[in-house]
Coordinates of C-alpha atoms and ligand atoms in Angstrom, one line a residue:
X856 CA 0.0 0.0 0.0
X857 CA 1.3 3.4 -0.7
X858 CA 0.9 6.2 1.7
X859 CA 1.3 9.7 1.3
X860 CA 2.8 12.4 3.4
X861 CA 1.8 15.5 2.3
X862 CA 4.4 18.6 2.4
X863 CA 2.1 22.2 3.3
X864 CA 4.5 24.9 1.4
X865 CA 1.7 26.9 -0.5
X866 CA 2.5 27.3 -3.8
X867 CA 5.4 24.6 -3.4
X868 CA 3.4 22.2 -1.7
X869 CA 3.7 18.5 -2.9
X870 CA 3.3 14.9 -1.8
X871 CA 5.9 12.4 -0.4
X872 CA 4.6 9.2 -1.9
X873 CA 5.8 5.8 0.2
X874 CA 5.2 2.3 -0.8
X875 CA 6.5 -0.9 -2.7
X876 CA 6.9 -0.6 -6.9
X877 CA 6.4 3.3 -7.0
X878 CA 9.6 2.9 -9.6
X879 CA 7.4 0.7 -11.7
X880 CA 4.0 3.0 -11.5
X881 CA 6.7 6.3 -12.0
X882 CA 4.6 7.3 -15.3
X883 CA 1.2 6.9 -13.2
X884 CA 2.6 9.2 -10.4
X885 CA 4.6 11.9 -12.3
X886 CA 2.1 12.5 -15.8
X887 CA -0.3 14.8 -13.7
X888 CA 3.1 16.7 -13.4
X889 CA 4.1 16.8 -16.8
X890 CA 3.0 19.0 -19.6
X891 CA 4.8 17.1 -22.4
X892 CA 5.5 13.4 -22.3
X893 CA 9.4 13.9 -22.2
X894 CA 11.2 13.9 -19.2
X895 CA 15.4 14.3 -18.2
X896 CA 16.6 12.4 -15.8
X897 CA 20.1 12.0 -13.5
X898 CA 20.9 8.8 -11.9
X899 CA 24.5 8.1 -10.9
X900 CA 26.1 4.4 -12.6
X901 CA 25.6 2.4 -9.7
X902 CA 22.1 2.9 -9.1
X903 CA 21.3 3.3 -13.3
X904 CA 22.4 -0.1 -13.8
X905 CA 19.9 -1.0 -11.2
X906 CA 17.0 0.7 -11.7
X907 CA 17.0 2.6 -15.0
X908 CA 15.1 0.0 -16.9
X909 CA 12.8 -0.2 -14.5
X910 CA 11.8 3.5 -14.4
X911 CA 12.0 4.1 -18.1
X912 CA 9.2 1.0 -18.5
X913 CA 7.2 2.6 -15.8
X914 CA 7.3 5.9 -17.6
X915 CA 6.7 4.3 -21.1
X916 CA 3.7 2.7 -20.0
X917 CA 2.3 6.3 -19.9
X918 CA 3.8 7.3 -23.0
X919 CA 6.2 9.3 -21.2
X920 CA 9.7 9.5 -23.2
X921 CA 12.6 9.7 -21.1
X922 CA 16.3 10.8 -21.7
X923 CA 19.0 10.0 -18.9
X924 CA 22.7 10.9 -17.7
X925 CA 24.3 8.4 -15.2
X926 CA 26.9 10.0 -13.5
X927 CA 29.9 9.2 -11.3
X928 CA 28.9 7.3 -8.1
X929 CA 30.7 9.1 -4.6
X930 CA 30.4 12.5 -2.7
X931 CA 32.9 13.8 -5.5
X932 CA 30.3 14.1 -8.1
X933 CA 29.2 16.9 -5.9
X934 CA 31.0 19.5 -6.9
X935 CA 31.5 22.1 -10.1
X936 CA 32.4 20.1 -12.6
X937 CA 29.8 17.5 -12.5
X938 CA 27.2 20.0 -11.8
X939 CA 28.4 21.7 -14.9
X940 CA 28.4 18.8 -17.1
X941 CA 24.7 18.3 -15.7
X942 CA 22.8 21.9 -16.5
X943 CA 24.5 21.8 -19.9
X944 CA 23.4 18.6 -20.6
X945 CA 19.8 19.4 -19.0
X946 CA 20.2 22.4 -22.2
X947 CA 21.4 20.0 -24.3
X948 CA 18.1 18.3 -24.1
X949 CA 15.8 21.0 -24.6
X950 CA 14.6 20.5 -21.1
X951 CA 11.8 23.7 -20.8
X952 CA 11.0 25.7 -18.1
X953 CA 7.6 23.9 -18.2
X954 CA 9.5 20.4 -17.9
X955 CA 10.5 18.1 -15.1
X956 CA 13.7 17.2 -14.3
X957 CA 14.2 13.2 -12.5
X958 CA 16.8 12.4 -9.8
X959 CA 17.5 9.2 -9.8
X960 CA 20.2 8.3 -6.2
X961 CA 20.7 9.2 -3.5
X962 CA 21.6 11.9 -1.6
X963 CA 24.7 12.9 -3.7
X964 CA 22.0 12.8 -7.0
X965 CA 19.4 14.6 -5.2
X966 CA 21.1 17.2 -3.7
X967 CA 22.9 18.2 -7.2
X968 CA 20.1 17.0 -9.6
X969 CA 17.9 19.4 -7.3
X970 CA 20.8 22.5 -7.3
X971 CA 20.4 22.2 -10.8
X972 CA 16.5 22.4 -11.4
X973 CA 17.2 25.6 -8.9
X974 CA 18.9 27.3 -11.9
X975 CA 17.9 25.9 -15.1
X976 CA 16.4 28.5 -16.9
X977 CA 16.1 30.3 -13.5
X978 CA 14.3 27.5 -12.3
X979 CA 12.4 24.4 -13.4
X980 CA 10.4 21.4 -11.5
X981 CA 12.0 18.6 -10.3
X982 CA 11.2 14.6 -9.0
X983 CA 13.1 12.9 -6.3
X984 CA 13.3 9.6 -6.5
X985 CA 15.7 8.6 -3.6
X986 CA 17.0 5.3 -3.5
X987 CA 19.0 5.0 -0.4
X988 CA 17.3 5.1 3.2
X989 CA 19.4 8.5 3.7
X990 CA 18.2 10.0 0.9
X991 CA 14.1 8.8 1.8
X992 CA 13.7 10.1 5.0
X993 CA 16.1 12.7 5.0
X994 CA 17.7 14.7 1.7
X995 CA 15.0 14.1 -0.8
X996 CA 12.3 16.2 1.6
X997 CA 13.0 19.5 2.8
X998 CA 14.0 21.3 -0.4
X999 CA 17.6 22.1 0.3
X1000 CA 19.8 21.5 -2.7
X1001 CA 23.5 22.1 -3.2
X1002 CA 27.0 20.8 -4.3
X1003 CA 30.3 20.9 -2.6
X1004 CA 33.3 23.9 -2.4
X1005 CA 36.7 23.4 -2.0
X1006 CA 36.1 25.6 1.4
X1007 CA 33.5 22.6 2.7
X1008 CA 30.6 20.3 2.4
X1009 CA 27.3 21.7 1.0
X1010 CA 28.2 25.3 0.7
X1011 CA 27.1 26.8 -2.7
X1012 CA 23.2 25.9 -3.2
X1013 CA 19.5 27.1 -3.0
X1014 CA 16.4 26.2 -1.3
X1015 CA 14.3 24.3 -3.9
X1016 CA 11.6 22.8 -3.3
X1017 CA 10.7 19.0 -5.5
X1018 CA 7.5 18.4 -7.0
X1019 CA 6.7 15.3 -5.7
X1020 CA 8.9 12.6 -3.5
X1021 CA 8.6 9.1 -4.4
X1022 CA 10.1 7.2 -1.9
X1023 CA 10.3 3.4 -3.2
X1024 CA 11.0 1.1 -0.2
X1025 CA 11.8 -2.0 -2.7
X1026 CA 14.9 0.1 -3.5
X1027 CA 16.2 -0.1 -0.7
X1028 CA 16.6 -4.1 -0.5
X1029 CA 20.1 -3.3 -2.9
X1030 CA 21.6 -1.1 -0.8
X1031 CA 24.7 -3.0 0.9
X1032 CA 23.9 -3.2 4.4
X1033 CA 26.5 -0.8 5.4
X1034 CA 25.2 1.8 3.8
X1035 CA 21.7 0.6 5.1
X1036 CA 22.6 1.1 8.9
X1037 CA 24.0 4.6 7.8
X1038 CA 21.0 6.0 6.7
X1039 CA 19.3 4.4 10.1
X1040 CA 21.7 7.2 11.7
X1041 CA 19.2 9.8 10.3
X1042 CA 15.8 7.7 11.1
X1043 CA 17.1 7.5 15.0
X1044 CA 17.8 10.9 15.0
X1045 CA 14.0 11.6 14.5
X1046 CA 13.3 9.4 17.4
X1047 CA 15.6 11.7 19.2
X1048 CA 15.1 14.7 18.7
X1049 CA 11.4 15.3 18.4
X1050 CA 9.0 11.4 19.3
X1051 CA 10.2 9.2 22.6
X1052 CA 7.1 6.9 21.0
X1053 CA 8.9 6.1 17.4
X1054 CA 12.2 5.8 19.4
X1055 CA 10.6 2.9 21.6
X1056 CA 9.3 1.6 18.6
X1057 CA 12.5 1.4 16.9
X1058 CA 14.2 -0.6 20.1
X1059 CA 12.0 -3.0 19.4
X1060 CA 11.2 -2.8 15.6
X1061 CA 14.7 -1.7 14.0
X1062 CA 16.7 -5.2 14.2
X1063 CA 13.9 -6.5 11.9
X1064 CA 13.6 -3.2 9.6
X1065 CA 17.5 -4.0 9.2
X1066 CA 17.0 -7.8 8.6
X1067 CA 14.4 -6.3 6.0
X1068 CA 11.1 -6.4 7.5
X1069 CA 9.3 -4.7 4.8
X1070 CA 6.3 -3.2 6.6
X1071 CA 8.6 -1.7 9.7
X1072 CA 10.9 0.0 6.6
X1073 CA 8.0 1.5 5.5
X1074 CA 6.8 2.9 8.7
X1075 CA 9.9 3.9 9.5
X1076 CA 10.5 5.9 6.2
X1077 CA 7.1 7.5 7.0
X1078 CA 7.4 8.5 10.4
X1079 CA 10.8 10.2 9.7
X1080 CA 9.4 11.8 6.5
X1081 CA 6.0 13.4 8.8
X1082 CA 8.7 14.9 11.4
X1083 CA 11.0 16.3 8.5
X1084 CA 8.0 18.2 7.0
X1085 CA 6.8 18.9 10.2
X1086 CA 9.9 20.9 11.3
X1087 CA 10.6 21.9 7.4
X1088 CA 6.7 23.6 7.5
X1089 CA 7.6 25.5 10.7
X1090 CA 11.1 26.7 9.7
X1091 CA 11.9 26.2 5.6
X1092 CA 15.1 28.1 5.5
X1093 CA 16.1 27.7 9.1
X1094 CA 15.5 30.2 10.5
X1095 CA 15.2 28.4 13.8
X1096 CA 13.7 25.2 14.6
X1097 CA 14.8 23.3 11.6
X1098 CA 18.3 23.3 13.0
X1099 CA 16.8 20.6 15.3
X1100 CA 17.5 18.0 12.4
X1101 CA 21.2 18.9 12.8
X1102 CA 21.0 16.9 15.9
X1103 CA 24.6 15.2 16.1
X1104 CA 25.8 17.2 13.2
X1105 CA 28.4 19.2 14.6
X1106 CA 29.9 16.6 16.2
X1107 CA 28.9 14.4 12.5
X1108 CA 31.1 17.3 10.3
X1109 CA 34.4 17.5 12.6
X1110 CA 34.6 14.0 12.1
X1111 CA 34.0 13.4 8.8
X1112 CA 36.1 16.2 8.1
X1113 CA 39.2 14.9 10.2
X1114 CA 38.3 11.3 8.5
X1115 CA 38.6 13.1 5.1
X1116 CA 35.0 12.3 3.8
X1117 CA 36.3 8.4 3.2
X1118 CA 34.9 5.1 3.6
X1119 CA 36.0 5.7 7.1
X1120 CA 33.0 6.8 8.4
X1121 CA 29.9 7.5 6.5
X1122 CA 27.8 10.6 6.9
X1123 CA 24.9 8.7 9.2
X1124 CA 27.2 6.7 10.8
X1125 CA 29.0 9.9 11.9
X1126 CA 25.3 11.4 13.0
X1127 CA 24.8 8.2 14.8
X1128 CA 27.7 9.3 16.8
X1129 CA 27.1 12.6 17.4
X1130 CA 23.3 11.8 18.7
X1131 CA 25.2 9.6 21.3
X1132 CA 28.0 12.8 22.1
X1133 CA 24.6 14.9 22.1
X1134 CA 23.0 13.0 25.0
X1135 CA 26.3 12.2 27.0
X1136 CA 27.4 16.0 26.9
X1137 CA 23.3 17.0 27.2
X1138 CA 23.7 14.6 30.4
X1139 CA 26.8 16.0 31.8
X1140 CA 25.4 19.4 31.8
X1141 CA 22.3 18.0 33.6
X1142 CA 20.1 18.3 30.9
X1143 CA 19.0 15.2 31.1
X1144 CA 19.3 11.8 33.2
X1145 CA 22.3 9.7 33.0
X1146 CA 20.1 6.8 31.7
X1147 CA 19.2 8.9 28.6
X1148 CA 23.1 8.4 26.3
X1149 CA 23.3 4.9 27.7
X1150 CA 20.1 4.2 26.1
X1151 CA 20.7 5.9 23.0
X1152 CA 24.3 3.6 23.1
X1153 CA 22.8 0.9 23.8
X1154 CA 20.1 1.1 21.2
X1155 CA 23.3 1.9 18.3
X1156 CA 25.2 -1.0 19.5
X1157 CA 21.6 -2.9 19.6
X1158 CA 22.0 -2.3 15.5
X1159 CA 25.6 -3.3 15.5
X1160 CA 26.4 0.2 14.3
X1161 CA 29.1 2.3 15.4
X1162 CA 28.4 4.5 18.2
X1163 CA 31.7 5.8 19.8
X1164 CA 34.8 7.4 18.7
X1165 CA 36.3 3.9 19.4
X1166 CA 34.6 2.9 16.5
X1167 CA 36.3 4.8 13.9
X1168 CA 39.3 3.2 12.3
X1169 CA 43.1 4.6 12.5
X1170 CA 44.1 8.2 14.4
X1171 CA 42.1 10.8 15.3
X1172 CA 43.2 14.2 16.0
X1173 CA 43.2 15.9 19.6
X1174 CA 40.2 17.2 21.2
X1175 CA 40.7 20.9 20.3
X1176 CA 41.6 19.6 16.6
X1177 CA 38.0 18.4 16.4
X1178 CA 36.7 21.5 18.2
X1179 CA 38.7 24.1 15.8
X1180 CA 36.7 21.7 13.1
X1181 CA 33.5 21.8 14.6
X1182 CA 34.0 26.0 15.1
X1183 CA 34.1 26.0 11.1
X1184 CA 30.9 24.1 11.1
X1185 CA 28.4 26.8 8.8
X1186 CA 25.9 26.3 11.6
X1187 CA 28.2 28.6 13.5
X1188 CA 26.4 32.3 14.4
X1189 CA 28.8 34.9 15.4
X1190 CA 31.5 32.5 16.3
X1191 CA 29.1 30.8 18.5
X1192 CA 29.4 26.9 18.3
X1193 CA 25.0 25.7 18.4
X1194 CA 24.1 22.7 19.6
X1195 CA 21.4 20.5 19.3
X1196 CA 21.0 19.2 23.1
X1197 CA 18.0 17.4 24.8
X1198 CA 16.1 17.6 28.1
X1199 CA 15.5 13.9 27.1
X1200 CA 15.0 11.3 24.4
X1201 CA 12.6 13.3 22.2
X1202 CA 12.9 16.2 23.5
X1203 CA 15.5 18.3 21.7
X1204 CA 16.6 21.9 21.6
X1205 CA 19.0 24.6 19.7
X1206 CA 21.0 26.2 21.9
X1207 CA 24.6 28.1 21.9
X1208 CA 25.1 28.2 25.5
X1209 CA 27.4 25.6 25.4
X1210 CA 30.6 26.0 27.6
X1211 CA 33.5 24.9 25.6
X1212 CA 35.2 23.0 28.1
X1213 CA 32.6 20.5 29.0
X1214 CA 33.4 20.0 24.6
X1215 CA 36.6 19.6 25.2
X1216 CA 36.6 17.4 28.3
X1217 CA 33.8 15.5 26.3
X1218 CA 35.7 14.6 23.6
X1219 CA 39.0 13.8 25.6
X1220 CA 37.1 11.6 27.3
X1221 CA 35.6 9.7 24.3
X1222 CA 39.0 9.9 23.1
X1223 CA 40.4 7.9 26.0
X1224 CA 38.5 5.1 25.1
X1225 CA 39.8 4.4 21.9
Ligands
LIG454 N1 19.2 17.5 6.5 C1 18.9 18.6 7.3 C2 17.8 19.5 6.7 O1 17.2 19.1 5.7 O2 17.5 20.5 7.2

């Protein structure tokens, strides 16, 4: 059964559709959107050689026409010169202003493929179709868009909104589980920082979801996907409150940074961690009890996911190292390091009255332990 989370934004509303064979009913879903039967769409070579057949029947079975470009799989597609290669092909194509533009990936795909609808012809529709759990409950909704600088991650990009989600869960049985338990980084976080109830529910339901219990992957896609446009209704730019889905993101950044943005550690296996630094330094300032990080811990290690500093392969640089890193984070506000801390599981805030040295003893601390 497909369900449907429904995005508020006015004039840039849309759905985020969620079931089993949306890939296969594509044409079904997108035609209402389309007004020519031609669409453009960007994959990367990894996931085109899985699923491009499948989306170009779906489409032809509503006489839509479809033209592709598979690009480079990895985070350094996301920069200039792929995103080059992309708008000119998207002119190559003809695509119109009044066309619709398909991404085709995951997060890497969506956020570029999306960057690029932003300034096509100053601005033309575009589809997600995310294929990794990462990309469904978290970078496919939201409307942020963007490649990579030389000065840091995600730094050059626009707010822009898609047209419609459609969030396949079949997709996600090719993902290698690795990259599985990464994106289950992001769906904990919801449980986190905003419903104590879906984080219960994920104690008990998310061995199965990762064993590949279909139904709980579907609820879990949707319950993540209702918070994110929740927050993303309240705050779209972030402003304020949308900041609460950086939970475990500044902590995330420094480390990936210091880990050079390898196989080393993966994005939401990084925000994994930081959600566990978040409670343990949330519970050292007496935020919250001392029961709340050893539960979020124990629910990581629960998932056989890494959840400590310890778990990060090779050297890692001093504590004031990663704090210098974390200072360059573009969450910063007038030099001010926020947080994302929390009274308790579920119950998260943004704050910047952080004292630096409970950081730095915190992170010496988890550095001990390796
Ligand atoms: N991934 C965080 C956000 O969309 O705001």
């Amino acid at each position: 059964m497909t369900q449907t989370v429904h995005v508020p934004l006015g004039d840039r509303a849309y759905d985020v559709r969620i079931g089993f064979g949306l890939l296969k009913r594509a044409g079904a879903e997108i035609a209402p959107l389309l007004h020519r039967s031609r669409v453009a769409v960007v994959t990367d070579e990894t996931v085109g050689a899985a699923h491009l057949d499948t989306l170009r029947q779906g489409l032809a079975a509503e006489g839509i026409d479809m033209v592709s470009l598979a690009l480079p799989p990895g985070e350094s597609t996301k920069g200039w010169p792929q995103f080059e290669r992309t708008v000119e092909w998207l002119l190559e194509q003809r695509i119109e202003r009044r066309d619709v533009v398909i991404a085709l990936g995951g997060g890497v795909i969506g956020d570029l493929v999306g960057f690029a609808a932003a300034v096509l012809r100053r601005g033309v529709r575009f589809v997600q179709i995310p294929s990794s759990l990462l990309a469904q409950v978290d970078s496919s909704v939201g409307g942020k868009t963007g490649i990579n600088a030389p000065q840091g991650k995600n730094l050059i990009g626009a707010f822009h909104q898609p047209a419609l989600v459609l969030a396949d869960i079949g997709l996600l049985n090719t993902l290698p589980p690795r990259d599985l338990l990464a994106g289950y980084g992001e769906v904990v976080k919801y449980g986190l920082l905003g419903d104590a109830a879906f984080f219960d529910w994920l104690e008990r339901n998310g061995p199965a979801l990762a064993d590949g219990d279909a139904d709980a992957r579907a609820y879990a896609v949707k319950r993540s996907v209702e918070m994110k446009a929740e927050i993303v209704v309240r705050d779209e730019t972030e402003q304020g409150d949308r900041a609460l889905l950086n939970l475990g993101h500044t902590f995330c950044h420094a480390l990936e940074k210091v880990t050079g943005y390898s196989a080393r550690l993966l994005h939401g296996e990084g925000v994994a961690i930081g959600c566990a630094l978040a409670f343990e330094l949330s519970s050292r300032l007496g935020l919250c009890s001392q029961e709340d990080p050893s539960r979020v811990r124990a629910h990581l290690r629960d998932m056989k996911m890494k959840t400590d500093l310890a778990d990060i392969e090779g050297d890692l640089p001093d504590a004031d190292v990663l704090l210098d890193h974390m200072g360059q984070d573009k969450k910063v506000i007038d030099g001010q390091l926020r947080f994302i801390l929390a009274k308790g599981i579920g119950q998260a805030f943004v704050t910047s009255d952080v004292p630096r040295d409970a950081v730095r003893s915190l992170l010496q601390d988890a550095l001990a332990q390796r």
